[in-house]
Short mmCIF file of C-alpha atoms and ligand atoms in Angstrom, two decimals:
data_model
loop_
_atom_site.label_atom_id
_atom_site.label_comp_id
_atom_site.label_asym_id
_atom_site.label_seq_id
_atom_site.Cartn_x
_atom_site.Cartn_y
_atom_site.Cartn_z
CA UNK C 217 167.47 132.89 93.32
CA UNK C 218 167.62 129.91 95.86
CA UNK C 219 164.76 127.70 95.72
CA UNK C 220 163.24 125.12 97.75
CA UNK C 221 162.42 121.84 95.37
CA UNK C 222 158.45 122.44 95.51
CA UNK C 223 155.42 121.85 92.93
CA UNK C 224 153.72 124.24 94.05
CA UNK C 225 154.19 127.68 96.25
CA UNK C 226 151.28 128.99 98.76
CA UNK C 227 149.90 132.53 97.45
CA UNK C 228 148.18 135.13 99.86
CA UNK C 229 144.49 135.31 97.87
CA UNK C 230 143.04 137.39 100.44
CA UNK C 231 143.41 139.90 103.06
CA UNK C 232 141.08 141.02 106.35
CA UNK C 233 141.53 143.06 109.52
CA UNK C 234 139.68 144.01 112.64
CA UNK C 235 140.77 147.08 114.78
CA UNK C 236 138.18 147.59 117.63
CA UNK C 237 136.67 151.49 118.12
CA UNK C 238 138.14 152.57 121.59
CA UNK C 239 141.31 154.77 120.88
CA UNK C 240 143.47 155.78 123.35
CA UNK C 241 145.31 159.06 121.97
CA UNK C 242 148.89 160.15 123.31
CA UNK C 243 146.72 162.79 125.08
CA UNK C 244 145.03 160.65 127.62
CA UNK C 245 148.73 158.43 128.61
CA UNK C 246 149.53 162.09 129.18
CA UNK C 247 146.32 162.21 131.87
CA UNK C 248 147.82 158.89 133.46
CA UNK C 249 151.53 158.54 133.53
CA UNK C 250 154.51 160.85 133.37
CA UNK C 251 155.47 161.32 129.65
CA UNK C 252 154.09 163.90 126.58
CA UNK C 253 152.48 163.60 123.32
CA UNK C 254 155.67 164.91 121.92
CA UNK C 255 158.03 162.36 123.58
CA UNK C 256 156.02 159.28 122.70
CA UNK C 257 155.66 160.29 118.90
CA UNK C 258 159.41 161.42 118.51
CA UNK C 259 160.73 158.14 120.34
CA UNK C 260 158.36 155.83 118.72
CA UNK C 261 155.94 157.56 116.19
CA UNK C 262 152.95 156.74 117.21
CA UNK C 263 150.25 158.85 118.33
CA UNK C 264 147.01 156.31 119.04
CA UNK C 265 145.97 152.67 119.33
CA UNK C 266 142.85 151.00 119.59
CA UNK C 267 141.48 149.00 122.71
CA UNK C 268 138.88 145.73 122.83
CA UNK C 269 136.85 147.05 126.09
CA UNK C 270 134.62 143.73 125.89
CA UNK C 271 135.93 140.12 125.28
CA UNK C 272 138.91 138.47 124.40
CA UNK C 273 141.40 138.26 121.16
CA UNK C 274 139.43 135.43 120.00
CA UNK C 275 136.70 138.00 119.59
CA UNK C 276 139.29 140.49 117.46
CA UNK C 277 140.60 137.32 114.94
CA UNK C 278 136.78 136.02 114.34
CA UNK C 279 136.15 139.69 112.85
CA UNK C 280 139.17 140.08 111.22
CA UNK C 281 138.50 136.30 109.89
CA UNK C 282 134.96 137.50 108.72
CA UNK C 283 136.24 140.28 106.46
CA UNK C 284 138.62 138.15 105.17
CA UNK C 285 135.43 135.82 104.24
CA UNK C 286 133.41 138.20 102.85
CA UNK C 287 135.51 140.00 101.18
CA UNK C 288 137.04 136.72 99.60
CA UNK C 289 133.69 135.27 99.01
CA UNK C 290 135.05 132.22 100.87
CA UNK C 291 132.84 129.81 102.46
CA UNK C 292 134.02 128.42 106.06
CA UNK C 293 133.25 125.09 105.35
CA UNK C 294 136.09 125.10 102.67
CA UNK C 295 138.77 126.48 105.31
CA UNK C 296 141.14 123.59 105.93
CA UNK C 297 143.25 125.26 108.69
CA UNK C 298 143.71 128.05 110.80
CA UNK C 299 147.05 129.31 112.34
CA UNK C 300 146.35 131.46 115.04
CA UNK C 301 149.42 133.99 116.23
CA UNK C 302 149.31 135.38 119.22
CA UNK C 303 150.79 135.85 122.68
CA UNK C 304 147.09 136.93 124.33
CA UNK C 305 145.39 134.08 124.22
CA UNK C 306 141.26 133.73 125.78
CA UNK C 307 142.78 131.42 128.04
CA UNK C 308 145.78 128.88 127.97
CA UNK C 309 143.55 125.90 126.66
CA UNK C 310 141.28 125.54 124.53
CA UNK C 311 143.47 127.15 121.61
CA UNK C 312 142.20 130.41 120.38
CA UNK C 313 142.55 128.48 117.16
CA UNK C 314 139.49 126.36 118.65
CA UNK C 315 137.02 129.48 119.41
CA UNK C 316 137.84 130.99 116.41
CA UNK C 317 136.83 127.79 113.98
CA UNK C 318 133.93 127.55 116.39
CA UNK C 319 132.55 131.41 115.95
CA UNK C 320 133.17 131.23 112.16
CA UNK C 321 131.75 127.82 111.36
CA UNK C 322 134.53 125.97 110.07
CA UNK C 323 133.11 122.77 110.68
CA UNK C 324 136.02 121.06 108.15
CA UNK C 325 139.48 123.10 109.99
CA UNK C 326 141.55 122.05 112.15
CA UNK C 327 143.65 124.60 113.82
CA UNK C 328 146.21 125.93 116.93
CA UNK C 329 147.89 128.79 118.27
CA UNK C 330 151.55 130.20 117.61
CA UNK C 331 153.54 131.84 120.36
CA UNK C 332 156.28 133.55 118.46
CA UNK C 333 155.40 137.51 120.30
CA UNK C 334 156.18 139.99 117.19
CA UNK C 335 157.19 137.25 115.01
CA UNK C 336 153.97 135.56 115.35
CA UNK C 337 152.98 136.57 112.14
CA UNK C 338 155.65 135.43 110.07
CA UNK C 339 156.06 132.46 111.87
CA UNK C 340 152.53 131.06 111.20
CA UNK C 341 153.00 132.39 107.40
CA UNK C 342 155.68 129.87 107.28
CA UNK C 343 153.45 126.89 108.91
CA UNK C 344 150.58 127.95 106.74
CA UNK C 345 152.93 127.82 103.96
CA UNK C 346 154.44 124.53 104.57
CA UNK C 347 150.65 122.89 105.06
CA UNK C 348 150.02 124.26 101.48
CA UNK C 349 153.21 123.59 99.84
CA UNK C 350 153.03 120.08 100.78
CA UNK C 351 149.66 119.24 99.37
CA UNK C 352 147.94 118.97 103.15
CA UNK C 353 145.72 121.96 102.64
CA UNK C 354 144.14 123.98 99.53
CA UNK C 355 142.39 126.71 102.26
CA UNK C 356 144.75 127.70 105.58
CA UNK C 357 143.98 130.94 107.17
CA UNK C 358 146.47 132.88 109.08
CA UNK C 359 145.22 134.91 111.39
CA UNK C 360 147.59 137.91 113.66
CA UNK C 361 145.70 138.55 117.07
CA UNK C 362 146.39 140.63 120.40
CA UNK C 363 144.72 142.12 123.11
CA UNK C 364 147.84 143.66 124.20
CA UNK C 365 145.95 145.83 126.57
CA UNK C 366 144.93 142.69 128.83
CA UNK C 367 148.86 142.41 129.53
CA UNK C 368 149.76 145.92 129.80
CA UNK C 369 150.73 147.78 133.01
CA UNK C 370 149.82 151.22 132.36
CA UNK C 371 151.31 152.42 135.19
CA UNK C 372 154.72 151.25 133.75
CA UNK C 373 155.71 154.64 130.88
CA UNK C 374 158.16 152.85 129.39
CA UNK C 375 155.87 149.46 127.99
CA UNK C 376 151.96 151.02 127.96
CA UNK C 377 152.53 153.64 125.60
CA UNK C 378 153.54 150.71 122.98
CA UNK C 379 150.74 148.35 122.57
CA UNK C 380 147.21 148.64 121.06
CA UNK C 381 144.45 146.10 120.24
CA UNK C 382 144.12 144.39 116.54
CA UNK C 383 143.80 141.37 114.38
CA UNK C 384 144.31 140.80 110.69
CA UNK C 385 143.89 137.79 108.66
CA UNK C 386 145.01 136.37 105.41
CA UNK C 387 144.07 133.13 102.91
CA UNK C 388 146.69 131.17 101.71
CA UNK C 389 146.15 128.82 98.33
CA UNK C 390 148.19 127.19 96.08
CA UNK C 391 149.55 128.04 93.19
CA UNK C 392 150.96 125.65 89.74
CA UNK C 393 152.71 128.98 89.10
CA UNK C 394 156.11 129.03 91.08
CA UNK C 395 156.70 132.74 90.81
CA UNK C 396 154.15 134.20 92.92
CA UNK C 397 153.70 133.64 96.37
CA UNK C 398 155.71 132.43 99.55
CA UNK C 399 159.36 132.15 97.74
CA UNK C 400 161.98 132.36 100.92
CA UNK C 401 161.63 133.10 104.61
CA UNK C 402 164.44 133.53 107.52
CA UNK C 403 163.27 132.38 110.37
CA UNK C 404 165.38 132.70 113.91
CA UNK C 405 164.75 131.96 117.73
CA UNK C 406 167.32 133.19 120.21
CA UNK C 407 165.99 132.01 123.89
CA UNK C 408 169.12 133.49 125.20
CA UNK C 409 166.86 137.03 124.92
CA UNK C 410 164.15 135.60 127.36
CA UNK C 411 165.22 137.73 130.63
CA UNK C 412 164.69 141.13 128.22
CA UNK C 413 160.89 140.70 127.44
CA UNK C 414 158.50 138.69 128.89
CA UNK C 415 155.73 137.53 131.46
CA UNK C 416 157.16 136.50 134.17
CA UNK C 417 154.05 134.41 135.59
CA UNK C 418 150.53 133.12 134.87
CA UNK C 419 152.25 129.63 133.26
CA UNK C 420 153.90 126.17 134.71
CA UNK C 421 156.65 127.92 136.36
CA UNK C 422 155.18 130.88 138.55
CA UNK C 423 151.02 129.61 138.51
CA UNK C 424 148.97 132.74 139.64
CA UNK C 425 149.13 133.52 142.76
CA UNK C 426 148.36 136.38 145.54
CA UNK C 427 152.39 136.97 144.89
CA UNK C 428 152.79 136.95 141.54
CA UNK C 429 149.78 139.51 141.31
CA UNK C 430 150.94 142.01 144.30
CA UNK C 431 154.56 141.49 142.49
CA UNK C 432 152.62 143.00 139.21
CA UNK C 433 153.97 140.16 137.53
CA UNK C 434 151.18 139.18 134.76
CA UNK C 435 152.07 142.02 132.82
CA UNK C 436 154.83 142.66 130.00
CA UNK C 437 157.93 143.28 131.28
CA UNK C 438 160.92 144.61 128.73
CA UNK C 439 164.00 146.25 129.00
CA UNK C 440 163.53 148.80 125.99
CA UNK C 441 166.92 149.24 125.75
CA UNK C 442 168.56 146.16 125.14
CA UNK C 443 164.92 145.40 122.90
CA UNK C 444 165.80 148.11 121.20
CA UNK C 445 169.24 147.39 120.11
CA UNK C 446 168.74 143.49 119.59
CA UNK C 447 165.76 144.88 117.00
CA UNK C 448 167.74 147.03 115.06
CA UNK C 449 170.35 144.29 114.21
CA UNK C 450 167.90 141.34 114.07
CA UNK C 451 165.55 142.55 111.69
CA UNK C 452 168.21 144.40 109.47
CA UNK C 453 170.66 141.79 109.20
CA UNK C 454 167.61 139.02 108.56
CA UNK C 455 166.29 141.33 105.62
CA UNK C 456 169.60 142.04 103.84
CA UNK C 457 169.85 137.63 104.27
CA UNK C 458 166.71 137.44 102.51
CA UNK C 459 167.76 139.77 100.33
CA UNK C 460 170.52 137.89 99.36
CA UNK C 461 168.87 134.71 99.03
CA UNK C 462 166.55 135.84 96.78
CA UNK C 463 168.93 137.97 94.48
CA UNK C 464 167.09 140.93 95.16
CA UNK C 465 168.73 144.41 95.78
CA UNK C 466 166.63 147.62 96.90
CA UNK C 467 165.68 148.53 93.68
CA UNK C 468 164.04 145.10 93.33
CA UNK C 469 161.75 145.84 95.94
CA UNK C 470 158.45 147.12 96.00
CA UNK C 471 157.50 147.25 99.97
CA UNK C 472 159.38 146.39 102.82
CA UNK C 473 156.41 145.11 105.31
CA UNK C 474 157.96 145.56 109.04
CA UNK C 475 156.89 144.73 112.43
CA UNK C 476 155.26 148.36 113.91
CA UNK C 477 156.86 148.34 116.93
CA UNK C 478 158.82 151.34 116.70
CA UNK C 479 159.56 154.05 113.81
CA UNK C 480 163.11 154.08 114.69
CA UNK C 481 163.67 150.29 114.14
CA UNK C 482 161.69 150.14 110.69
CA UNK C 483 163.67 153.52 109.60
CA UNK C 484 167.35 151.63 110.20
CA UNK C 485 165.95 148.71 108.95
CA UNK C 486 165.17 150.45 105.63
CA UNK C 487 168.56 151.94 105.46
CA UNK C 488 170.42 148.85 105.89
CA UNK C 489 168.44 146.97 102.99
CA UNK C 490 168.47 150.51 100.60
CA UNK C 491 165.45 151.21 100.45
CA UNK C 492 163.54 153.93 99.99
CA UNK C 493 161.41 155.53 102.71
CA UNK C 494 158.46 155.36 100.38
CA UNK C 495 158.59 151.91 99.72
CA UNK C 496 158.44 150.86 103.50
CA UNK C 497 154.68 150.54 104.69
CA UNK C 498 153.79 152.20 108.06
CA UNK C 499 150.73 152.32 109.75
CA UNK C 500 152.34 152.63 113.81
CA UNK C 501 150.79 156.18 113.82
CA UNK C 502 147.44 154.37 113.97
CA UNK C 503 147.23 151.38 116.02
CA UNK C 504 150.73 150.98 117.99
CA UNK C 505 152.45 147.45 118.49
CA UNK C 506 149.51 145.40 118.07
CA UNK C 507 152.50 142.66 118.62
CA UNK C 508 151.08 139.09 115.60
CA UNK C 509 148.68 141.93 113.47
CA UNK C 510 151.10 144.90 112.79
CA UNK C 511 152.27 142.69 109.44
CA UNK C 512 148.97 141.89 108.39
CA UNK C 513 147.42 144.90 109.05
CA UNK C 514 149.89 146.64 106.73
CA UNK C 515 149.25 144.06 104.53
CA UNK C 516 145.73 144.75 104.43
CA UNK C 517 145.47 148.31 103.87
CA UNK C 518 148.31 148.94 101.74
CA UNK C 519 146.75 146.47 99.50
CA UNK C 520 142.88 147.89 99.86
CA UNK C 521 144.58 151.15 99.37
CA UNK C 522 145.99 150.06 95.51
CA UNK C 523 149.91 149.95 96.60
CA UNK C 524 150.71 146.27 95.36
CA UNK C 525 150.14 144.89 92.08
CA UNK C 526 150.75 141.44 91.10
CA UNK C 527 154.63 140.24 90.53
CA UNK C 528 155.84 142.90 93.01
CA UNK C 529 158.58 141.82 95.79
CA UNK C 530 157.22 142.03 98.81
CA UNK C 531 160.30 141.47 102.54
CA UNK C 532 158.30 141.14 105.47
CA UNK C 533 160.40 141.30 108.26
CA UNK C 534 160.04 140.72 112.52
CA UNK C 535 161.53 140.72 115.47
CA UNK C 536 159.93 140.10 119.21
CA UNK C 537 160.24 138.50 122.29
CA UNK C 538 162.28 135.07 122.66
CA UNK C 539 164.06 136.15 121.05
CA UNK C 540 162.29 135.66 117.91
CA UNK C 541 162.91 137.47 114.44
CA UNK C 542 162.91 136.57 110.43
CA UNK C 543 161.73 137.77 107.48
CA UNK C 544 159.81 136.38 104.42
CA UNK C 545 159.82 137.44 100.43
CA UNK C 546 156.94 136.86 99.06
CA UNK C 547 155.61 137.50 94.98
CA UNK C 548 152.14 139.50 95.41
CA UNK C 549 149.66 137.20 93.46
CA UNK C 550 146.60 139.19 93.71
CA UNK C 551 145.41 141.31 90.96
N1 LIG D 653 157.52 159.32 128.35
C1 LIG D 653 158.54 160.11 128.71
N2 LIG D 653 159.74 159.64 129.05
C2 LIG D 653 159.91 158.30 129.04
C3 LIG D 653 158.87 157.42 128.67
C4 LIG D 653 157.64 157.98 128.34
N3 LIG D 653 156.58 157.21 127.99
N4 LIG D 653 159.34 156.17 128.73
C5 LIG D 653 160.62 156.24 129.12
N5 LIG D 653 160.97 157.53 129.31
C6 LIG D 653 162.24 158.08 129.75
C7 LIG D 653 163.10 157.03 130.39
O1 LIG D 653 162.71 156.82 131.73
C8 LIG D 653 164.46 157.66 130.26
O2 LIG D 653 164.62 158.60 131.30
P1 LIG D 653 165.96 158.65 132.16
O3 LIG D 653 167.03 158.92 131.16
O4 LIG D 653 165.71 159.75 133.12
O5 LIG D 653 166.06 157.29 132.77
C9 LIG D 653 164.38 158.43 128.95
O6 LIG D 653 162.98 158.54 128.65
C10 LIG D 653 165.06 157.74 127.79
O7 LIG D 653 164.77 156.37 127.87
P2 LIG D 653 165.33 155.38 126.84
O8 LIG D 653 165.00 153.99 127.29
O9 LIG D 653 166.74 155.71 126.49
O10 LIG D 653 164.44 155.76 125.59
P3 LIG D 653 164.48 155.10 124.20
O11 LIG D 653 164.86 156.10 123.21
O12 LIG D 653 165.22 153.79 124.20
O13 LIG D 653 162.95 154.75 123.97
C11 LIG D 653 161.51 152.84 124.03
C12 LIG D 653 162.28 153.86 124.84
C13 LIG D 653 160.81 151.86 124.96
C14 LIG D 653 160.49 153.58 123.18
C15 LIG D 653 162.50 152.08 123.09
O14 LIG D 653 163.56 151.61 123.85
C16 LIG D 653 161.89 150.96 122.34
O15 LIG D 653 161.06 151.16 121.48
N6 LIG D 653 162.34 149.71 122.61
C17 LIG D 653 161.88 148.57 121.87
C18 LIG D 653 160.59 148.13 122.43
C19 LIG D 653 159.88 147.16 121.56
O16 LIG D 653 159.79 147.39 120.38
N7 LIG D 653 159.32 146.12 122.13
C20 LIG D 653 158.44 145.23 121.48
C21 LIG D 653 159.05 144.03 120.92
S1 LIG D 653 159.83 144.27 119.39
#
């Protein structure tokens, strides 16, 4: 395997998640736009996600953040960092990184936001791990939050039968032990993709304004098509890389963790790397594209449900607007 020169690798200790209680089923899009429960679950498979009615996605990361605590037994004051991912920010400034370490009482963390869309995840796994790796920080949390829904059109079929609401959290420490933990990650940026998926205004270029809202342009706009196809080669090609640079074949595997953003992409994903359909966790059904937390929310249950035991192989792999895309092997360390 290809190894960075480290002392010491950063270990995922704990995992958290927050999903709020409003569901929206495939049922009610069917009482608002032009499509069918059948449609959305063949084309995408999912068939519900969850919606924050009150407050912001700093409110969904504190409670993911505060199962991650408790369930840790951590104490805030010992947090050293905290990465937040996501493309829904409270507001542009202060960082949702800020509120967060506020709400939880992190008196000793510093912290700030990642934009990275669907790769948000990953990306800030990689920060997290470099903060750890190089002796900066013994505590960083990494937190995954959207409130897709406050940047959804749902009178567009095509985007507002993707998203949901979620946030999921986990602790990175170090570890003397080289062979568990972060061992490689991908990581890619392609601003080439830019026109495909985005939001148009509400930042420097196009400000607010009575046009930009009549012009519905504060929303998520994507081409699905052209998402779609960039996805399937992005994340597959990225995961057979890691593959590679980890001397791991299928076999080797224990999970493949992708981005939920749509069954189709995950399934030729799995194909291209060999794996088996068992070994790829999916929870899309549930919650939708919940864009930074679909990684770490499959994190979280599949290991609360028992699926990963310490020393398996774990590929996470992304892909989102930017373009951005990568994957990750990681060495489960927990018990
Ligand atoms: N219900 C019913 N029909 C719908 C629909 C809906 N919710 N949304 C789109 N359609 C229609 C389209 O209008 C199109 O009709 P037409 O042929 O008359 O124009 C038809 O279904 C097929 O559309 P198409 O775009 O070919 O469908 P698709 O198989 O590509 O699926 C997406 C559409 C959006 C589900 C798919 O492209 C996708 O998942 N893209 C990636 C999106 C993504 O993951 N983005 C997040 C970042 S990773």
């Amino acid at each position: 395997m290809q190894k960075r020169n480290k002392f010491r690798t950063a270990v995922i200790t704990g995992v958290g998640m927050y999903v709020p209680e409003k569901v929206l089923d495939n049922k009610y899009f069917e009482s608002i736009i032009d499509t069918n429960d059948e449609w959305i679950r063949a084309r995408t498979g999912i068939k519900e996600r969850r919606i924050l009615e009150e407050g912001g996605t700093s409110i969904l990361a504190t409670k993911a953040i505060e199962d991650l605590l408790e369930s840790t037994n951590t104490d805030p004051l010992d947090i050293d960092a905290i990465i937040v991912a996501t493309v829904t920010p409270d507001m542009l400034f202060p960082a949702t990184a800020c509120l967060v370490q506020d709400n939880i009482g992190a008196k000793n963390a510093w912290g700030y936001d990642l934009s990275a869309a669907c790769s948000g995840f990953i990306f800030a796994l990689q920060s997290g791990t470099s903060l750890i790796e190089s002796g900066q920080c013994e505590k960083v949390v990494v937190v995954g939050a959207d409130k897709m829904s406050s940047i959804i059109d749902y009178t567009d079929r095509n985007t507002c039968i993707l998203f949901g609401d979620g946030a999921s959290a986990v602790l990175l420490e170090p570890s003397n032990d080289l062979d568990i933990g972060i061992q490689n990650s991908i990581l890619r940026t392609d601003g080439s993709g830019r026109d495909v998926l985005r939001m148009k205004a509400g930042g420097s270029l196009h400000p607010a304004s009575h046009e930009t809202i009549d012009n519905r342009e504060h929303f998520v706009y994507q081409d699905g098509k052209s998402v779609f196809k960039a996805a399937v080669k992005g994340m597959a090609d990225v995961a057979v890389e890691i593959m590679e640079k980890s001397g791991l074949t299928g076999e080797d595997i224990a999970y493949l963790v992708p981005h939920q953003a749509n069954l189709r992409i995950i399934d030729a994903t799995a194909r291209r790397m060999g794996i088996n359909p068992e070994r790829v966790t999916i929870n899309i059904e549930k919650y939708g594209n919940t864009t930074a937390a679909t990684i770490p929310l499959c994190l979280t249950e599949y290991y609360r449900d028992g699926k990963f035991k310490k020393g398996d192989n774990i590929i996470l792999s992304a892909f989102g607007g930017g373009f951005t895309w990568g994957a990750v092997h990681l060495v489960w360390g927990i018990e």
